[in-house]
Tab-separated table of C-alpha atoms in Angstrom:
chain	number	residue	atom	x	y	z
A	155	MET	CA	66.977	-4.103	92.379
A	156	ALA	CA	66.874	-2.004	95.529
A	157	LEU	CA	68.592	-3.597	98.486
A	158	ILE	CA	67.437	-2.682	101.960
A	159	ALA	CA	69.458	-4.038	104.855
A	160	PRO	CA	67.122	-4.856	107.752
A	161	ALA	CA	68.178	-3.886	111.243
A	162	PHE	CA	67.733	-6.396	114.045
A	163	ALA	CA	67.666	-5.776	117.789
A	164	SER	CA	67.797	-8.436	120.471
A	165	GLY	CA	68.087	-8.473	124.211
A	166	SER	CA	67.314	-10.481	127.332
A	167	ALA	CA	66.669	-9.815	130.995
A	168	ALA	CA	67.403	-12.326	133.788
A	169	ALA	CA	65.414	-12.120	137.014
A	170	THR	CA	67.854	-11.730	139.879
A	171	ALA	CA	67.644	-10.812	143.507
A	172	SER	CA	70.179	-8.025	143.065
A	173	PRO	CA	69.004	-4.458	142.512
A	174	ALA	CA	68.420	-3.467	138.942
A	175	PRO	CA	71.084	-1.196	137.417
A	176	PRO	CA	70.161	2.405	136.669
A	177	ALA	CA	68.086	2.715	133.525
A	178	GLU	CA	70.018	3.867	130.450
A	179	ALA	CA	68.881	6.951	128.618
A	180	ALA	CA	66.507	6.118	125.815
A	181	LYS	CA	68.278	5.821	122.455
A	182	PRO	CA	66.832	7.731	119.508
A	183	ALA	CA	64.740	5.614	117.204
A	184	ALA	CA	66.672	4.308	114.220
A	185	ARG	CA	65.834	6.019	110.970
A	186	PRO	CA	64.301	3.772	108.339
A	187	THR	CA	66.792	2.627	105.744
A	188	GLN	CA	66.121	4.279	102.404
A	189	GLY	CA	66.244	2.020	99.393
A	190	ARG	CA	68.514	2.701	96.458
A	191	PRO	CA	66.980	3.719	93.139
A	192	ASP	CA	66.005	0.712	91.060
A	193	PRO	CA	68.601	0.495	88.240
A	194	VAL	CA	66.316	-1.709	86.148
A	195	ALA	CA	63.552	0.902	86.200
A	196	MET	CA	66.024	3.740	85.593
A	197	MET	CA	67.547	2.041	82.552
A	198	ALA	CA	64.096	1.195	81.221
A	199	ALA	CA	63.164	4.881	81.355
A	200	GLN	CA	66.407	5.817	79.594
A	201	LYS	CA	65.914	3.230	76.847
A	202	GLN	CA	62.351	4.401	76.286
A	203	ALA	CA	63.519	8.010	75.910
A	204	ILE	CA	66.444	7.138	73.605
A	205	ALA	CA	64.601	4.684	71.325
A	206	PRO	CA	62.874	7.416	69.243
A	207	LEU	CA	66.328	8.716	68.219
A	208	ALA	CA	66.993	5.601	66.112
A	209	PHE	CA	66.652	7.753	62.978
A	210	MET	CA	70.131	9.098	63.774
A	211	ASP	CA	71.813	5.680	63.650
A	212	GLY	CA	74.282	4.758	60.932
A	213	GLU	CA	77.191	6.264	59.024
A	214	TRP	CA	76.876	9.640	57.331
A	215	ARG	CA	79.066	11.693	54.983
A	216	GLY	CA	78.832	15.121	53.387
A	217	THR	CA	80.090	18.655	53.959
A	218	ALA	CA	80.224	21.086	56.860
A	219	SER	CA	80.791	24.811	56.401
A	220	THR	CA	81.753	27.282	59.140
A	221	THR	CA	81.790	31.064	58.653
A	222	LEU	CA	85.011	32.503	60.077
A	223	PRO	CA	85.332	35.939	61.765
A	224	ASP	CA	86.648	37.484	58.523
A	225	GLY	CA	83.548	36.287	56.651
A	226	SER	CA	85.281	33.504	54.740
A	227	LYS	CA	83.988	29.938	54.883
A	228	HIS	CA	85.920	26.907	56.046
A	229	VAL	CA	84.568	23.743	54.402
A	230	LEU	CA	85.301	20.206	55.564
A	231	THR	CA	84.293	16.762	54.389
A	232	GLN	CA	82.206	15.812	57.400
A	233	THR	CA	81.391	12.310	58.637
A	234	GLU	CA	79.208	11.156	61.507
A	235	ARG	CA	78.714	7.724	62.991
A	236	VAL	CA	75.889	7.178	65.444
A	237	GLY	CA	74.798	4.196	67.501
A	238	SER	CA	73.300	3.047	70.767
A	239	PHE	CA	75.347	1.887	73.735
A	240	LEU	CA	74.795	0.450	77.222
A	241	ASP	CA	71.935	-1.755	76.060
A	242	GLY	CA	70.289	1.106	74.199
A	243	SER	CA	70.192	3.510	77.145
A	244	VAL	CA	72.459	6.153	75.553
A	245	LYS	CA	73.102	7.430	72.022
A	246	VAL	CA	76.749	7.971	71.038
A	247	ILE	CA	77.836	10.258	68.178
A	248	GLU	CA	81.278	10.818	66.683
A	249	GLY	CA	81.797	13.661	64.247
A	250	ARG	CA	84.979	13.778	62.182
A	251	GLY	CA	85.825	16.492	59.670
A	252	TYR	CA	88.540	16.116	57.021
A	253	GLU	CA	90.534	18.878	55.357
A	254	ALA	CA	91.098	18.790	51.598
A	255	ASP	CA	94.505	17.142	52.132
A	256	GLY	CA	93.012	14.347	54.262
A	257	ARG	CA	94.032	15.663	57.662
A	258	VAL	CA	91.470	15.505	60.463
A	259	GLY	CA	90.486	19.118	61.031
A	260	PHE	CA	87.707	18.484	63.526
A	261	ASN	CA	86.774	15.639	65.843
A	262	ALA	CA	83.969	15.552	68.396
A	263	LEU	CA	82.186	13.072	70.626
A	264	GLY	CA	78.608	13.488	71.803
A	265	ILE	CA	76.505	11.423	74.197
A	266	VAL	CA	72.747	11.842	74.404
A	267	TYR	CA	71.150	10.402	77.516
A	268	PHE	CA	67.971	10.676	79.568
A	269	ASP	CA	68.528	12.271	82.964
A	270	ASN	CA	66.187	10.459	85.336
A	271	ALA	CA	66.409	13.250	87.922
A	272	ARG	CA	65.542	16.017	85.448
A	273	LYS	CA	63.185	13.823	83.401
A	274	ALA	CA	64.785	15.290	80.289
A	275	LEU	CA	67.247	14.459	77.526
A	276	ARG	CA	70.741	15.875	77.958
A	277	PHE	CA	73.724	16.165	75.613
A	278	GLN	CA	77.352	15.802	76.658
A	279	ALA	CA	79.752	17.203	74.056
A	280	HIS	CA	83.542	16.917	73.814
A	281	ALA	CA	85.377	18.643	70.973
A	282	MET	CA	88.907	19.882	70.408
A	283	GLY	CA	89.705	20.400	74.104
A	284	ASN	CA	86.296	21.774	75.040
A	285	SER	CA	83.498	19.967	76.849
A	286	GLY	CA	80.099	20.682	78.321
A	287	GLU	CA	76.623	19.402	79.022
A	288	TYR	CA	73.586	20.979	77.392
A	289	SER	CA	69.863	20.705	76.836
A	290	PHE	CA	68.734	18.433	73.999
A	291	LYS	CA	65.231	18.297	72.573
A	292	GLN	CA	63.871	15.913	69.981
A	293	THR	CA	61.664	17.497	67.321
A	294	ALA	CA	59.240	15.973	64.828
A	295	ASP	CA	62.047	15.333	62.315
A	296	GLY	CA	65.292	15.975	64.158
A	297	PHE	CA	66.612	17.685	67.256
A	298	VAL	CA	67.749	20.985	68.772
A	299	TRP	CA	70.544	21.556	71.259
A	300	GLU	CA	71.779	24.829	72.704
A	301	ILE	CA	74.882	26.299	74.326
A	302	PRO	CA	74.293	29.253	76.696
A	303	ALA	CA	76.905	31.966	76.098
A	304	GLY	CA	76.092	34.958	78.282
A	305	PRO	CA	73.343	37.022	76.648
A	306	MET	CA	73.745	34.917	73.507
A	307	THR	CA	72.613	31.367	72.807
A	308	ILE	CA	74.319	29.131	70.254
A	309	ARG	CA	71.579	26.955	68.798
A	310	TYR	CA	72.067	23.888	66.602
A	311	THR	CA	68.986	22.671	64.732
A	312	ALA	CA	69.018	19.375	62.830
A	313	THR	CA	66.520	17.908	60.387
A	314	ILE	CA	67.021	14.224	59.579
A	315	LYS	CA	64.713	12.511	57.109
A	316	GLY	CA	64.846	10.534	53.895
A	317	GLY	CA	68.468	9.559	54.468
A	318	GLU	CA	69.606	13.196	54.660
A	319	TRP	CA	70.915	15.099	57.681
A	320	HIS	CA	70.747	18.889	57.503
A	321	GLU	CA	72.010	20.860	60.495
A	322	VAL	CA	72.552	24.574	61.042
A	323	GLY	CA	74.137	26.599	63.817
A	324	ASP	CA	72.896	30.076	64.732
A	325	ARG	CA	73.978	32.745	67.193
A	326	VAL	CA	70.791	33.929	68.868
A	327	ILE	CA	70.674	37.296	70.657
A	328	PRO	CA	67.364	38.669	71.994
A	329	GLY	CA	66.165	41.608	69.929
A	330	ALA	CA	68.565	40.956	67.049
A	331	PRO	CA	68.412	38.806	63.909
A	332	ASP	CA	69.881	35.324	64.240
A	333	VAL	CA	73.361	34.976	62.738
A	334	ARG	CA	74.019	31.695	60.935
A	335	PHE	CA	77.622	30.527	61.175
A	336	PHE	CA	77.417	26.790	60.494
A	337	GLU	CA	75.730	24.461	58.016
A	338	MET	CA	76.106	20.723	57.517
A	339	ASN	CA	74.599	18.506	54.816
A	340	LEU	CA	75.098	14.749	55.015
A	341	LYS	CA	73.765	11.628	53.328
A	342	ARG	CA	73.392	8.293	55.044
A	343	ILE	CA	75.908	5.854	53.555
A	344	GLY	CA	75.259	2.728	55.614
A	345	ASP	CA	74.531	0.987	58.872
A	346	SER	CA	76.957	0.926	61.769
A	347	SER	CA	77.477	-1.528	64.618
A	348	TRP	CA	79.531	1.089	66.485
A	349	PRO	CA	79.976	1.533	69.417
A	350	ALA	CA	78.367	-1.629	70.790
A	351	ALA	CA	80.256	-4.078	68.547
A	352	ASP	CA	83.578	-5.758	69.319
A	353	ALA	CA	83.270	-5.813	73.094
A	354	VAL	CA	86.078	-7.603	74.941
A	355	ALA	CA	85.052	-11.246	75.428
A	356	GLN	CA	84.966	-12.953	78.813
A	357	GLU	CA	87.726	-15.307	77.691
């Protein structure tokens, strides 16, 4: 709730026989105190924007394939776990890719949130030493997020329906055919209480 601190002014004048002191220069009028944004209303707007992304929630497993510069493909066993956090005001995503020998070959964290100032969804991504914040748009059956890269745009397009998550990554250059370099196919394997579960108790 916005808190506005009121300003009070008080003063008194006593009638005396002595001459009045010289008048002080008029002080500038105090500016009205501006209230803080209402956190309840801000979180309500965020929760309303995030709620339609519930189709992402749960645990997922499948494969992810990346085309390397030499044209070969690097395939991982890919897992994703997705859940709401901060009372449903943000969506948190962890992607973890396993090599054939069981080593973790890829690990990423994503946070989708509603930016109240922009009135738009945003995506914060952290992966293998890199990080950034990007546009994120929900579609009829999935989402699209993009990374600006000079004249090129790296676009990820996901379709999630019927317990299946299909996502592709394309390099998009104006006036040239899109170049696909990434494809992921997952199946939903169960619910997840992550990341909201197991909070530290008060005592």
